[in-house]
Amino acid sequence: MSDSTILQRIQQLEDIEAIKKLKARYFHACDQKQLEVMRECFVAESCLIDYGAVGVFDHRDALVDLFREQACHDHIIDTHHGQNPQISIISDTVAVACWDLFFFQINTKRNRLTQLSGFYQDRFVKTDGGWQIQATTFKATSTLISDLQDGLAKVVAAMNPQLLPVA
């Protein structure tokens, strides 16, 4: 095996690890309401952020604005668990990945619990500042919403959004 092949393989492993850290930083920033950290996970120029029912955005600032409005409140407690990354390095500057997500939210103002699972399909580019998200699409595979009443959770909705009829 040539030295260049070994160096290429090491670089790919380092790139995969950097992408894992980027996505983990994004999830953590969402949970901690760190808007600037969240924003910096995406490329500065136009990008595609398709979060289905949450919205479709063509710039990171639009996502951050919605997040600030909807999630940055003391009564909203979010937990994003990203897992099972399947990362493919396409070139020295492009990678794609699929991630599973388990999301849990506590809304203490509405006494509501929301559990969501699904997956992300992402495209990453390597910039002067390192790897960043250029495109991301999230597809929900299940949702469970419960209201808390008298110390008990009452299911309000349980569904697989992919099985709902298209209107």
mmCIF file with all atom_site columns, C-alpha atoms in Angstrom:
data_model
loop_
_atom_site.group_PDB
_atom_site.id
_atom_site.type_symbol
_atom_site.label_atom_id
_atom_site.label_alt_id
_atom_site.label_comp_id
_atom_site.label_asym_id
_atom_site.label_entity_id
_atom_site.label_seq_id
_atom_site.pdbx_PDB_ins_code
_atom_site.Cartn_x
_atom_site.Cartn_y
_atom_site.Cartn_z
_atom_site.occupancy
_atom_site.B_iso_or_equiv
_atom_site.pdbx_formal_charge
_atom_site.auth_seq_id
_atom_site.auth_comp_id
_atom_site.auth_asym_id
_atom_site.auth_atom_id
_atom_site.pdbx_PDB_model_num
ATOM 1   C CA . MET A 1 1   ? 0.000   0.000  0.000  1.00 0.00 ? 1   MET A CA 1
ATOM 2   C CA . SER A 1 2   ? 1.460   3.356  -0.984 1.00 0.00 ? 2   SER A CA 1
ATOM 3   C CA . ASP A 1 3   ? 2.041   6.232  1.417  1.00 0.00 ? 3   ASP A CA 1
ATOM 4   C CA . SER A 1 4   ? -0.412  8.387  -0.566 1.00 0.00 ? 4   SER A CA 1
ATOM 5   C CA . THR A 1 5   ? -3.160  5.783  -0.153 1.00 0.00 ? 5   THR A CA 1
ATOM 6   C CA . ILE A 1 6   ? -2.559  5.593  3.589  1.00 0.00 ? 6   ILE A CA 1
ATOM 7   C CA . LEU A 1 7   ? -2.576  9.388  3.840  1.00 0.00 ? 7   LEU A CA 1
ATOM 8   C CA . GLN A 1 8   ? -5.817  9.557  1.830  1.00 0.00 ? 8   GLN A CA 1
ATOM 9   C CA . ARG A 1 9   ? -7.443  6.993  4.097  1.00 0.00 ? 9   ARG A CA 1
ATOM 10  C CA . ILE A 1 10  ? -6.305  8.855  7.210  1.00 0.00 ? 10  ILE A CA 1
ATOM 11  C CA . GLN A 1 11  ? -7.683  12.107 5.759  1.00 0.00 ? 11  GLN A CA 1
ATOM 12  C CA . GLN A 1 12  ? -11.038 10.431 5.061  1.00 0.00 ? 12  GLN A CA 1
ATOM 13  C CA . LEU A 1 13  ? -11.199 9.157  8.646  1.00 0.00 ? 13  LEU A CA 1
ATOM 14  C CA . GLU A 1 14  ? -10.372 12.633 9.944  1.00 0.00 ? 14  GLU A CA 1
ATOM 15  C CA . ASP A 1 15  ? -13.042 14.144 7.686  1.00 0.00 ? 15  ASP A CA 1
ATOM 16  C CA . ILE A 1 16  ? -15.661 11.642 8.888  1.00 0.00 ? 16  ILE A CA 1
ATOM 17  C CA . GLU A 1 17  ? -14.802 12.438 12.510 1.00 0.00 ? 17  GLU A CA 1
ATOM 18  C CA . ALA A 1 18  ? -15.008 16.197 11.815 1.00 0.00 ? 18  ALA A CA 1
ATOM 19  C CA . ILE A 1 19  ? -18.463 15.727 10.235 1.00 0.00 ? 19  ILE A CA 1
ATOM 20  C CA . LYS A 1 20  ? -19.647 13.714 13.248 1.00 0.00 ? 20  LYS A CA 1
ATOM 21  C CA . LYS A 1 21  ? -18.448 16.495 15.542 1.00 0.00 ? 21  LYS A CA 1
ATOM 22  C CA . LEU A 1 22  ? -20.179 19.126 13.387 1.00 0.00 ? 22  LEU A CA 1
ATOM 23  C CA . LYS A 1 23  ? -23.533 17.348 13.560 1.00 0.00 ? 23  LYS A CA 1
ATOM 24  C CA . ALA A 1 24  ? -23.139 16.763 17.312 1.00 0.00 ? 24  ALA A CA 1
ATOM 25  C CA . ARG A 1 25  ? -22.332 20.478 17.752 1.00 0.00 ? 25  ARG A CA 1
ATOM 26  C CA . TYR A 1 26  ? -25.508 21.336 15.802 1.00 0.00 ? 26  TYR A CA 1
ATOM 27  C CA . PHE A 1 27  ? -27.724 19.080 17.954 1.00 0.00 ? 27  PHE A CA 1
ATOM 28  C CA . HIS A 1 28  ? -26.165 20.413 21.167 1.00 0.00 ? 28  HIS A CA 1
ATOM 29  C CA . ALA A 1 29  ? -26.532 24.027 20.016 1.00 0.00 ? 29  ALA A CA 1
ATOM 30  C CA . CYS A 1 30  ? -30.231 23.426 19.294 1.00 0.00 ? 30  CYS A CA 1
ATOM 31  C CA . ASP A 1 31  ? -30.780 21.943 22.759 1.00 0.00 ? 31  ASP A CA 1
ATOM 32  C CA . GLN A 1 32  ? -28.839 24.705 24.517 1.00 0.00 ? 32  GLN A CA 1
ATOM 33  C CA . LYS A 1 33  ? -30.440 27.487 22.413 1.00 0.00 ? 33  LYS A CA 1
ATOM 34  C CA . GLN A 1 34  ? -26.998 28.607 21.178 1.00 0.00 ? 34  GLN A CA 1
ATOM 35  C CA . LEU A 1 35  ? -28.181 30.351 18.031 1.00 0.00 ? 35  LEU A CA 1
ATOM 36  C CA . GLU A 1 36  ? -24.811 31.578 16.766 1.00 0.00 ? 36  GLU A CA 1
ATOM 37  C CA . VAL A 1 37  ? -23.233 28.126 17.144 1.00 0.00 ? 37  VAL A CA 1
ATOM 38  C CA . MET A 1 38  ? -26.227 26.593 15.364 1.00 0.00 ? 38  MET A CA 1
ATOM 39  C CA . ARG A 1 39  ? -25.989 29.181 12.571 1.00 0.00 ? 39  ARG A CA 1
ATOM 40  C CA . GLU A 1 40  ? -22.265 28.537 11.999 1.00 0.00 ? 40  GLU A CA 1
ATOM 41  C CA . CYS A 1 41  ? -22.922 24.842 11.316 1.00 0.00 ? 41  CYS A CA 1
ATOM 42  C CA . PHE A 1 42  ? -24.363 25.863 7.922  1.00 0.00 ? 42  PHE A CA 1
ATOM 43  C CA . VAL A 1 43  ? -22.638 27.479 4.943  1.00 0.00 ? 43  VAL A CA 1
ATOM 44  C CA . ALA A 1 44  ? -22.889 31.268 4.825  1.00 0.00 ? 44  ALA A CA 1
ATOM 45  C CA . GLU A 1 45  ? -24.229 31.403 1.283  1.00 0.00 ? 45  GLU A CA 1
ATOM 46  C CA . SER A 1 46  ? -27.532 29.994 0.124  1.00 0.00 ? 46  SER A CA 1
ATOM 47  C CA . CYS A 1 47  ? -28.262 26.466 1.284  1.00 0.00 ? 47  CYS A CA 1
ATOM 48  C CA . LEU A 1 48  ? -31.233 24.097 1.434  1.00 0.00 ? 48  LEU A CA 1
ATOM 49  C CA . ILE A 1 49  ? -32.783 23.352 4.809  1.00 0.00 ? 49  ILE A CA 1
ATOM 50  C CA . ASP A 1 50  ? -35.927 21.247 4.380  1.00 0.00 ? 50  ASP A CA 1
ATOM 51  C CA . TYR A 1 51  ? -37.437 20.334 7.734  1.00 0.00 ? 51  TYR A CA 1
ATOM 52  C CA . GLY A 1 52  ? -40.823 19.322 6.332  1.00 0.00 ? 52  GLY A CA 1
ATOM 53  C CA . ALA A 1 53  ? -43.687 20.607 8.485  1.00 0.00 ? 53  ALA A CA 1
ATOM 54  C CA . VAL A 1 54  ? -41.303 22.949 10.345 1.00 0.00 ? 54  VAL A CA 1
ATOM 55  C CA . GLY A 1 55  ? -40.436 24.723 7.093  1.00 0.00 ? 55  GLY A CA 1
ATOM 56  C CA . VAL A 1 56  ? -38.134 24.963 4.095  1.00 0.00 ? 56  VAL A CA 1
ATOM 57  C CA . PHE A 1 57  ? -35.394 27.587 4.177  1.00 0.00 ? 57  PHE A CA 1
ATOM 58  C CA . ASP A 1 58  ? -32.835 28.770 1.622  1.00 0.00 ? 58  ASP A CA 1
ATOM 59  C CA . HIS A 1 59  ? -30.514 30.469 4.122  1.00 0.00 ? 59  HIS A CA 1
ATOM 60  C CA . ARG A 1 60  ? -29.306 29.600 7.609  1.00 0.00 ? 60  ARG A CA 1
ATOM 61  C CA . ASP A 1 61  ? -30.550 32.915 9.027  1.00 0.00 ? 61  ASP A CA 1
ATOM 62  C CA . ALA A 1 62  ? -34.156 32.012 8.202  1.00 0.00 ? 62  ALA A CA 1
ATOM 63  C CA . LEU A 1 63  ? -33.869 28.786 10.225 1.00 0.00 ? 63  LEU A CA 1
ATOM 64  C CA . VAL A 1 64  ? -32.227 30.609 13.131 1.00 0.00 ? 64  VAL A CA 1
ATOM 65  C CA . ASP A 1 65  ? -34.973 33.257 13.102 1.00 0.00 ? 65  ASP A CA 1
ATOM 66  C CA . LEU A 1 66  ? -37.710 30.621 13.289 1.00 0.00 ? 66  LEU A CA 1
ATOM 67  C CA . PHE A 1 67  ? -35.836 28.720 15.980 1.00 0.00 ? 67  PHE A CA 1
ATOM 68  C CA . ARG A 1 68  ? -35.471 31.921 18.037 1.00 0.00 ? 68  ARG A CA 1
ATOM 69  C CA . GLU A 1 69  ? -39.207 32.593 17.725 1.00 0.00 ? 69  GLU A CA 1
ATOM 70  C CA . GLN A 1 70  ? -40.456 29.047 18.364 1.00 0.00 ? 70  GLN A CA 1
ATOM 71  C CA . ALA A 1 71  ? -37.916 27.324 20.620 1.00 0.00 ? 71  ALA A CA 1
ATOM 72  C CA . CYS A 1 72  ? -35.922 29.895 22.597 1.00 0.00 ? 72  CYS A CA 1
ATOM 73  C CA . HIS A 1 73  ? -38.200 30.043 25.614 1.00 0.00 ? 73  HIS A CA 1
ATOM 74  C CA . ASP A 1 74  ? -37.694 28.879 29.196 1.00 0.00 ? 74  ASP A CA 1
ATOM 75  C CA . HIS A 1 75  ? -40.781 26.671 28.929 1.00 0.00 ? 75  HIS A CA 1
ATOM 76  C CA . ILE A 1 76  ? -39.396 24.722 25.912 1.00 0.00 ? 76  ILE A CA 1
ATOM 77  C CA . ILE A 1 77  ? -36.914 21.959 26.732 1.00 0.00 ? 77  ILE A CA 1
ATOM 78  C CA . ASP A 1 78  ? -35.547 20.105 23.692 1.00 0.00 ? 78  ASP A CA 1
ATOM 79  C CA . THR A 1 79  ? -33.396 17.007 23.374 1.00 0.00 ? 79  THR A CA 1
ATOM 80  C CA . HIS A 1 80  ? -31.978 15.945 19.989 1.00 0.00 ? 80  HIS A CA 1
ATOM 81  C CA . HIS A 1 81  ? -30.382 12.495 19.856 1.00 0.00 ? 81  HIS A CA 1
ATOM 82  C CA . GLY A 1 82  ? -28.615 12.030 16.520 1.00 0.00 ? 82  GLY A CA 1
ATOM 83  C CA . GLN A 1 83  ? -27.354 8.526  15.905 1.00 0.00 ? 83  GLN A CA 1
ATOM 84  C CA . ASN A 1 84  ? -26.304 5.896  13.380 1.00 0.00 ? 84  ASN A CA 1
ATOM 85  C CA . PRO A 1 85  ? -24.349 8.209  11.051 1.00 0.00 ? 85  PRO A CA 1
ATOM 86  C CA . GLN A 1 86  ? -23.746 6.794  7.600  1.00 0.00 ? 86  GLN A CA 1
ATOM 87  C CA . ILE A 1 87  ? -21.160 9.143  6.078  1.00 0.00 ? 87  ILE A CA 1
ATOM 88  C CA . SER A 1 88  ? -19.732 8.900  2.565  1.00 0.00 ? 88  SER A CA 1
ATOM 89  C CA . ILE A 1 89  ? -16.839 11.086 1.471  1.00 0.00 ? 89  ILE A CA 1
ATOM 90  C CA . ILE A 1 90  ? -17.523 12.025 -2.168 1.00 0.00 ? 90  ILE A CA 1
ATOM 91  C CA . SER A 1 91  ? -14.401 14.155 -2.740 1.00 0.00 ? 91  SER A CA 1
ATOM 92  C CA . ASP A 1 92  ? -11.884 16.192 -0.766 1.00 0.00 ? 92  ASP A CA 1
ATOM 93  C CA . THR A 1 93  ? -14.550 18.863 -0.230 1.00 0.00 ? 93  THR A CA 1
ATOM 94  C CA . VAL A 1 94  ? -17.936 17.087 -0.432 1.00 0.00 ? 94  VAL A CA 1
ATOM 95  C CA . ALA A 1 95  ? -19.595 14.446 1.751  1.00 0.00 ? 95  ALA A CA 1
ATOM 96  C CA . VAL A 1 96  ? -23.116 13.087 2.193  1.00 0.00 ? 96  VAL A CA 1
ATOM 97  C CA . ALA A 1 97  ? -24.669 11.418 5.216  1.00 0.00 ? 97  ALA A CA 1
ATOM 98  C CA . CYS A 1 98  ? -27.801 9.940  6.698  1.00 0.00 ? 98  CYS A CA 1
ATOM 99  C CA . TRP A 1 99  ? -28.501 10.304 10.446 1.00 0.00 ? 99  TRP A CA 1
ATOM 100 C CA . ASP A 1 100 ? -31.321 8.967  12.581 1.00 0.00 ? 100 ASP A CA 1
ATOM 101 C CA . LEU A 1 101 ? -32.919 11.362 15.044 1.00 0.00 ? 101 LEU A CA 1
ATOM 102 C CA . PHE A 1 102 ? -34.826 10.839 18.247 1.00 0.00 ? 102 PHE A CA 1
ATOM 103 C CA . PHE A 1 103 ? -36.278 14.159 19.453 1.00 0.00 ? 103 PHE A CA 1
ATOM 104 C CA . PHE A 1 104 ? -38.058 14.812 22.729 1.00 0.00 ? 104 PHE A CA 1
ATOM 105 C CA . GLN A 1 105 ? -39.608 18.104 23.819 1.00 0.00 ? 105 GLN A CA 1
ATOM 106 C CA . ILE A 1 106 ? -41.158 19.200 27.080 1.00 0.00 ? 106 ILE A CA 1
ATOM 107 C CA . ASN A 1 107 ? -43.377 22.277 26.903 1.00 0.00 ? 107 ASN A CA 1
ATOM 108 C CA . THR A 1 108 ? -44.049 23.284 30.503 1.00 0.00 ? 108 THR A CA 1
ATOM 109 C CA . LYS A 1 109 ? -46.389 26.113 29.490 1.00 0.00 ? 109 LYS A CA 1
ATOM 110 C CA . ARG A 1 110 ? -48.768 23.810 27.581 1.00 0.00 ? 110 ARG A CA 1
ATOM 111 C CA . ASN A 1 111 ? -48.043 20.708 29.727 1.00 0.00 ? 111 ASN A CA 1
ATOM 112 C CA . ARG A 1 112 ? -47.208 18.867 26.522 1.00 0.00 ? 112 ARG A CA 1
ATOM 113 C CA . LEU A 1 113 ? -44.666 16.195 25.618 1.00 0.00 ? 113 LEU A CA 1
ATOM 114 C CA . THR A 1 114 ? -43.632 15.597 22.013 1.00 0.00 ? 114 THR A CA 1
ATOM 115 C CA . GLN A 1 115 ? -41.606 12.634 20.849 1.00 0.00 ? 115 GLN A CA 1
ATOM 116 C CA . LEU A 1 116 ? -40.445 12.513 17.247 1.00 0.00 ? 116 LEU A CA 1
ATOM 117 C CA . SER A 1 117 ? -38.215 10.216 15.267 1.00 0.00 ? 117 SER A CA 1
ATOM 118 C CA . GLY A 1 118 ? -36.981 10.344 11.720 1.00 0.00 ? 118 GLY A CA 1
ATOM 119 C CA . PHE A 1 119 ? -33.852 10.819 9.676  1.00 0.00 ? 119 PHE A CA 1
ATOM 120 C CA . TYR A 1 120 ? -31.727 13.513 8.100  1.00 0.00 ? 120 TYR A CA 1
ATOM 121 C CA . GLN A 1 121 ? -30.147 13.355 4.662  1.00 0.00 ? 121 GLN A CA 1
ATOM 122 C CA . ASP A 1 122 ? -27.300 15.850 4.571  1.00 0.00 ? 122 ASP A CA 1
ATOM 123 C CA . ARG A 1 123 ? -24.736 17.253 2.161  1.00 0.00 ? 123 ARG A CA 1
ATOM 124 C CA . PHE A 1 124 ? -21.568 18.732 3.646  1.00 0.00 ? 124 PHE A CA 1
ATOM 125 C CA . VAL A 1 125 ? -18.882 20.899 2.071  1.00 0.00 ? 125 VAL A CA 1
ATOM 126 C CA . LYS A 1 126 ? -15.407 21.580 3.347  1.00 0.00 ? 126 LYS A CA 1
ATOM 127 C CA . THR A 1 127 ? -14.750 25.318 3.534  1.00 0.00 ? 127 THR A CA 1
ATOM 128 C CA . ASP A 1 128 ? -11.800 27.331 4.791  1.00 0.00 ? 128 ASP A CA 1
ATOM 129 C CA . GLY A 1 129 ? -13.378 27.061 8.243  1.00 0.00 ? 129 GLY A CA 1
ATOM 130 C CA . GLY A 1 130 ? -13.869 23.284 8.078  1.00 0.00 ? 130 GLY A CA 1
ATOM 131 C CA . TRP A 1 131 ? -16.893 21.143 7.267  1.00 0.00 ? 131 TRP A CA 1
ATOM 132 C CA . GLN A 1 132 ? -20.326 22.796 7.125  1.00 0.00 ? 132 GLN A CA 1
ATOM 133 C CA . ILE A 1 133 ? -23.843 21.715 6.181  1.00 0.00 ? 133 ILE A CA 1
ATOM 134 C CA . GLN A 1 134 ? -24.803 22.782 2.651  1.00 0.00 ? 134 GLN A CA 1
ATOM 135 C CA . ALA A 1 135 ? -28.118 20.929 2.404  1.00 0.00 ? 135 ALA A CA 1
ATOM 136 C CA . THR A 1 136 ? -30.241 19.006 4.869  1.00 0.00 ? 136 THR A CA 1
ATOM 137 C CA . THR A 1 137 ? -33.619 17.296 4.645  1.00 0.00 ? 137 THR A CA 1
ATOM 138 C CA . PHE A 1 138 ? -35.472 15.802 7.595  1.00 0.00 ? 138 PHE A CA 1
ATOM 139 C CA . LYS A 1 139 ? -38.175 13.153 7.207  1.00 0.00 ? 139 LYS A CA 1
ATOM 140 C CA . ALA A 1 140 ? -40.265 12.301 10.254 1.00 0.00 ? 140 ALA A CA 1
ATOM 141 C CA . THR A 1 141 ? -41.133 8.623  10.669 1.00 0.00 ? 141 THR A CA 1
ATOM 142 C CA . SER A 1 142 ? -43.157 8.806  13.884 1.00 0.00 ? 142 SER A CA 1
ATOM 143 C CA . THR A 1 143 ? -44.668 11.370 16.194 1.00 0.00 ? 143 THR A CA 1
ATOM 144 C CA . LEU A 1 144 ? -46.221 10.994 19.631 1.00 0.00 ? 144 LEU A CA 1
ATOM 145 C CA . ILE A 1 145 ? -47.809 13.985 21.368 1.00 0.00 ? 145 ILE A CA 1
ATOM 146 C CA . SER A 1 146 ? -49.083 13.742 24.936 1.00 0.00 ? 146 SER A CA 1
ATOM 147 C CA . ASP A 1 147 ? -50.739 16.247 27.247 1.00 0.00 ? 147 ASP A CA 1
ATOM 148 C CA . LEU A 1 148 ? -50.009 16.121 30.973 1.00 0.00 ? 148 LEU A CA 1
ATOM 149 C CA . GLN A 1 149 ? -53.088 16.298 33.180 1.00 0.00 ? 149 GLN A CA 1
ATOM 150 C CA . ASP A 1 150 ? -53.233 15.496 36.868 1.00 0.00 ? 150 ASP A CA 1
ATOM 151 C CA . GLY A 1 151 ? -49.788 13.900 36.716 1.00 0.00 ? 151 GLY A CA 1
ATOM 152 C CA . LEU A 1 152 ? -50.756 11.582 33.862 1.00 0.00 ? 152 LEU A CA 1
ATOM 153 C CA . ALA A 1 153 ? -49.798 11.690 30.193 1.00 0.00 ? 153 ALA A CA 1
ATOM 154 C CA . LYS A 1 154 ? -52.751 11.496 27.788 1.00 0.00 ? 154 LYS A CA 1
ATOM 155 C CA . VAL A 1 155 ? -51.937 10.697 24.167 1.00 0.00 ? 155 VAL A CA 1
ATOM 156 C CA . VAL A 1 156 ? -53.205 13.431 21.860 1.00 0.00 ? 156 VAL A CA 1
ATOM 157 C CA . ALA A 1 157 ? -51.720 12.104 18.621 1.00 0.00 ? 157 ALA A CA 1
ATOM 158 C CA . ALA A 1 158 ? -49.663 9.110  17.554 1.00 0.00 ? 158 ALA A CA 1
ATOM 159 C CA . MET A 1 159 ? -48.796 8.813  13.898 1.00 0.00 ? 159 MET A CA 1
ATOM 160 C CA . ASN A 1 160 ? -46.417 7.896  11.152 1.00 0.00 ? 160 ASN A CA 1
ATOM 161 C CA . PRO A 1 161 ? -46.370 11.066 9.025  1.00 0.00 ? 161 PRO A CA 1
ATOM 162 C CA . GLN A 1 162 ? -45.244 9.094  5.968  1.00 0.00 ? 162 GLN A CA 1
ATOM 163 C CA . LEU A 1 163 ? -48.509 7.143  5.985  1.00 0.00 ? 163 LEU A CA 1
ATOM 164 C CA . LEU A 1 164 ? -50.774 10.198 6.061  1.00 0.00 ? 164 LEU A CA 1
ATOM 165 C CA . PRO A 1 165 ? -52.704 10.868 2.849  1.00 0.00 ? 165 PRO A CA 1
ATOM 166 C CA . VAL A 1 166 ? -51.463 13.742 0.724  1.00 0.00 ? 166 VAL A CA 1
ATOM 167 C CA . ALA A 1 167 ? -54.057 16.529 0.575  1.00 0.00 ? 167 ALA A CA 1
#
